[in-house]
Amino acid sequence: MTNLLILIPVALGLGAIGLGAFIWSLKSGQFDDPDGDAARILLDDDDRPGS
Amino acid sequence: MSCCGGNISADCAVQSTQAGDRQFLLAEELERSARQLPDGSSQMALSVPDIHCPACITTIEKSLSAIEGVANVRVNFTTRRVTVTVKPDADVALDIVRSLGASGYPATPLDLSADSAPARKESAELLKALAVAGFAAGNVMLLSVSVWSGADGATRDFFHLVSALIALPAVAYSGRPFYRSAWRALKARKVNMDVPITLGVLLATGMSLFETFMGEHHAWFDASLTLLFFLLIGRYLDHLMREKAGAAVSRLSRLAARGAAVVGADGRIAYTPIDEIEPGMRVSVALGERVPVDGVIADGASDFDRSVVTGESAPEALRQGSRVLAGDLNLTAPVVVEARVRGRETFLAEMVRMMEQAEESRARYRRIADRFAEAYAPAVHILAALTFLGWMAWTRGDWHLSVMTAVAVLIITCPCALGLAVPVVQVVGSGVLLEKGILVRSGSAFERMAEANCAVFDKTGTLTDGQPVLIDTNRIDLRTLSAAASLAAASRHPYSAAIMRAAESRGIDVTLAGGAREHPGHGVEAVVDGRRVRLGRPDWVAEIAATDGGSAGHGSVAFAIEGAPAASLAFRDRLRAGAVTTVGAMTASGFPVEILSGDRADVVHAVGDALGLADSAVHGRLLPEDKIAHVEALKATGRRPLMVGDGINDAPALAAAHVSMAPGSASDVGRTASDFVFLRPDLGAVAEARRVSQRVLSLVRQNFGLALAYNALAVPIAVFGYATPLIAAIAMSTSSMIVVLNALRLRLGERSRRNVVPAFEQQAPEPAE
């Protein structure tokens, strides 16, 4: 029972981190221009991340 | 952008000042559409449809960032948009437009305030709800599996409690789209699929909560969460499909002017939004632009392509005092138009009003899923009620057990597979059509297309591709054709373009005649070797010719060298590629086809003959009102017409028809009014859309059948009280999987079809007689 008390919060916490990361990426516009991002990584002169 | 040959520099100067005017107007429009940011800077957005490769991103971003006053430039490659942030008080709109023009990217300002922001927000909402439901469903399912595999006593109760803690907020958050929709339907005293969904989810959650606190065996949290998860996938896919089609359609070029170049009393030109145009204002219409407002020509003369407005295929020469309508395309010379109505009251606006009225009749269309839900939801609810009563009687008043069993029936029958049955097939279907160059603008379009049982085509721009062709190119002697082409090179008239094409097809290297001048409404004149040469209207050419070349009927043009006999050149509409095969196949399969056109009767009948249609099925000289009346009459006799058209005058009829389709070259209103937009040049798209729609409908029916079959298996188990959360979980996921896999068969079928080259692709354009 005690290991469950530790493991369940750990599992939930990990899941919540994933969920949070996804929602953050959505909010910060990382899905706004998937085609453009795919192309930009190949552009040599753009060495700074998009602002 | 070097358009200038040495000897037409005068012409070119005129054109480049006009290009300057145009840029000036665009800049004004861009400035007006800008959005102010809190820090004082402003943000402008432009639609740049010509962005097509990663290099374009660099070109545009570099050239625009070089402008003084531009804070930030960002190209969105997915939506083909450029967003520019401008520092406070910087006046750079004109520089931006110029810079884009100079790098060869024509751009249109986007109104940021009227952007599709709500749609994007809704899609982000759905995605977040989907993510939350997925997270919760996964975790609860883990706990549920432990319970099913034998967790007992305190451990089970603890697992149920944790599940409840995860499930409650998730159900409350992720289920909102369904609750809202169900509530709207109930308020309107209707039932849709979301009513049983909402009821099932809420009851399952409520009952599980009760069970958890009573320390009972069964909790259904996983059922309600997986249900939400699967249904949200369907809903999100549906949304994505519509958003994609919407973006693709808005990317097509815009026909209607949003503003106009108003000439002030002092002769200065000012950009004025269309809504602010008052009768009496004088509007300058440059070459190659569309008339922004109904009015009369106050100054100048030109030829106008009115095909989008009236369906008339031959350009019309208009002089001072002639009426023009919003949407007419100016072909040969700049003119000034005096507005006769307010900007909002134009012909175009009138068409939009008629279109909206016609759309109301379509709003009454009940989608197959709704029709199904109307029968399904009451049946399920009655079944649950009967189960409850039956168990009450059987157990002599065991409340708890009776309620549990009734709720189990509701959960088991909750239309998970039914909710996915339609959207998955539609998404696969629209993907298949997209690969074939056809955009689907609404989900119910497939059903309506499959139900259509007669077709109505517009002529100009739909059955024909709007480009005239020279008749009997080979009969005309080479010297005449070459001389005519050297005059035609100076004009942008469609007939000139046709002569140039004909000359090129016979291998003539066209050189522009020196000093060629265009006389709007008449033709082109030049002086070669001391003699005047004219190409244009037969009567105007006859003035210098030795003999009258004879008029060859519709769309004829004459050519003559001073003192020599005139040669007559005749044109005809060119049929769109695949028109003959498509219309032929439709009539052969007992699908009546009619033509409704605003063009002259003889021209329309010529096209009808070329397509093998009976004279009674071909109608010319129709006003927009006549077209809509014809479509309504067809509907009144129980027909379900498919309307294919492109013009402004077709828009009301497109909206009134059971289902409608427009080419990508259509007017904005035409495209907005139609359910399908085909981006490829050939008319085979119509047959293709019909075929795929029929497959979509049959797959949807199969999916309903599969979902019902699953219910037929699961319902007896639930009614007799044997349903457990484990059975519900297995049944729900397998039925959803089966439905999705069945939908994917559509794509498999299309893939094997692709190896067979459709007949129309091998066909050259077919000329009409």
PDB file of C-alpha atoms in Angstrom, chain A residues 1 4-5 8 11-17 19 22-23 26-27 31-37 39-40 42-43 45-46 49-51, chain B residues 53-55 57-58 61-62 72 74-80 120 124-125 127-128 131-132 135 139 142-143 154-155 158-159 162 166:
ATOM      1  CA  MET A   1       0.000   0.000   0.000  1.00  0.00           C
ATOM      2  CA  LEU A   4       1.221   2.658  -4.141  1.00  0.00           C
ATOM      3  CA  LEU A   5       1.052   5.907  -2.233  1.00  0.00           C
ATOM      4  CA  ILE A   8       0.581   6.688  -8.070  1.00  0.00           C
ATOM      5  CA  ALA A  11       2.869   8.304 -12.324  1.00  0.00           C
ATOM      6  CA  LEU A  12       0.318  11.079 -12.245  1.00  0.00           C
ATOM      7  CA  GLY A  13       3.006  13.689 -11.889  1.00  0.00           C
ATOM      8  CA  LEU A  14       4.873  12.415 -14.926  1.00  0.00           C
ATOM      9  CA  GLY A  15       1.656  12.373 -16.934  1.00  0.00           C
ATOM     10  CA  ALA A  16       0.824  15.883 -15.785  1.00  0.00           C
ATOM     11  CA  ILE A  17       4.263  17.088 -16.858  1.00  0.00           C
ATOM     12  CA  LEU A  19       0.175  17.294 -20.462  1.00  0.00           C
ATOM     13  CA  PHE A  22       1.825  19.906 -24.597  1.00  0.00           C
ATOM     14  CA  ILE A  23      -0.471  22.728 -23.535  1.00  0.00           C
ATOM     15  CA  LEU A  26       0.250  24.818 -28.017  1.00  0.00           C
ATOM     16  CA  LYS A  27       0.028  28.182 -26.285  1.00  0.00           C
ATOM     17  CA  PHE A  31       1.750  24.432 -33.906  1.00  0.00           C
ATOM     18  CA  ASP A  32       0.979  27.648 -35.771  1.00  0.00           C
ATOM     19  CA  ASP A  33       3.235  27.032 -38.728  1.00  0.00           C
ATOM     20  CA  PRO A  34       4.383  23.400 -38.903  1.00  0.00           C
ATOM     21  CA  ASP A  35       5.352  23.590 -42.589  1.00  0.00           C
ATOM     22  CA  GLY A  36       7.363  26.743 -42.024  1.00  0.00           C
ATOM     23  CA  ASP A  37       9.207  25.318 -39.037  1.00  0.00           C
ATOM     24  CA  ALA A  39      11.573  24.460 -43.726  1.00  0.00           C
ATOM     25  CA  ARG A  40      13.268  26.949 -41.421  1.00  0.00           C
ATOM     26  CA  LEU A  42      17.191  23.923 -43.163  1.00  0.00           C
ATOM     27  CA  LEU A  43      17.849  27.634 -43.638  1.00  0.00           C
ATOM     28  CA  ASP A  45      21.386  31.970 -41.986  1.00  0.00           C
ATOM     29  CA  ASP A  46      18.726  31.737 -39.323  1.00  0.00           C
ATOM     30  CA  PRO A  49      15.267  30.806 -32.591  1.00  0.00           C
ATOM     31  CA  GLY A  50      12.169  32.566 -33.912  1.00  0.00           C
ATOM     32  CA  SER A  51      11.077  35.479 -31.807  1.00  0.00           C
TER      33      SER A  51
ATOM     34  CA  CYS B  53       9.268  27.249 -51.056  1.00  0.00           C
ATOM     35  CA  PRO B  54      11.528  27.730 -48.024  1.00  0.00           C
ATOM     36  CA  ALA B  55      13.675  30.186 -49.973  1.00  0.00           C
ATOM     37  CA  ILE B  57      10.662  32.756 -46.441  1.00  0.00           C
ATOM     38  CA  THR B  58      14.199  34.103 -46.412  1.00  0.00           C
ATOM     39  CA  GLU B  61      11.838  38.236 -44.314  1.00  0.00           C
ATOM     40  CA  LYS B  62      15.159  39.724 -45.394  1.00  0.00           C
ATOM     41  CA  ASN B  72       9.731  42.199 -36.900  1.00  0.00           C
ATOM     42  CA  ARG B  74       7.379  36.601 -39.662  1.00  0.00           C
ATOM     43  CA  VAL B  75       6.352  34.468 -42.613  1.00  0.00           C
ATOM     44  CA  ASN B  76       3.832  31.750 -41.889  1.00  0.00           C
ATOM     45  CA  PHE B  77       4.512  29.126 -44.517  1.00  0.00           C
ATOM     46  CA  THR B  78       1.490  26.994 -43.600  1.00  0.00           C
ATOM     47  CA  THR B  79      -1.087  29.727 -44.069  1.00  0.00           C
ATOM     48  CA  ARG B  80       0.914  31.718 -46.690  1.00  0.00           C
ATOM     49  CA  ARG B 120      -8.718  29.060 -34.518  1.00  0.00           C
ATOM     50  CA  ALA B 124      -7.178  25.187 -29.818  1.00  0.00           C
ATOM     51  CA  GLU B 125      -9.930  24.652 -27.220  1.00  0.00           C
ATOM     52  CA  LEU B 127      -7.142  20.245 -28.810  1.00  0.00           C
ATOM     53  CA  LYS B 128      -6.692  21.165 -25.151  1.00  0.00           C
ATOM     54  CA  ALA B 131      -5.210  16.431 -24.399  1.00  0.00           C
ATOM     55  CA  VAL B 132      -6.841  16.577 -20.971  1.00  0.00           C
ATOM     56  CA  PHE B 135      -4.254  12.199 -20.065  1.00  0.00           C
ATOM     57  CA  ASN B 139      -4.268   7.225 -16.052  1.00  0.00           C
ATOM     58  CA  LEU B 142      -4.219   2.080 -15.630  1.00  0.00           C
ATOM     59  CA  LEU B 143      -5.993   2.090 -12.274  1.00  0.00           C
ATOM     60  CA  ALA B 154      -9.186  -1.059   0.591  1.00  0.00           C
ATOM     61  CA  THR B 155      -6.869  -1.040  -2.425  1.00  0.00           C
ATOM     62  CA  PHE B 158      -8.367   3.737  -2.947  1.00  0.00           C
ATOM     63  CA  PHE B 159      -7.990   3.247  -6.709  1.00  0.00           C
ATOM     64  CA  VAL B 162      -7.881   8.373  -7.139  1.00  0.00           C
ATOM     65  CA  ILE B 166      -8.660  12.537 -11.886  1.00  0.00           C
TER      66      ILE B 166
END
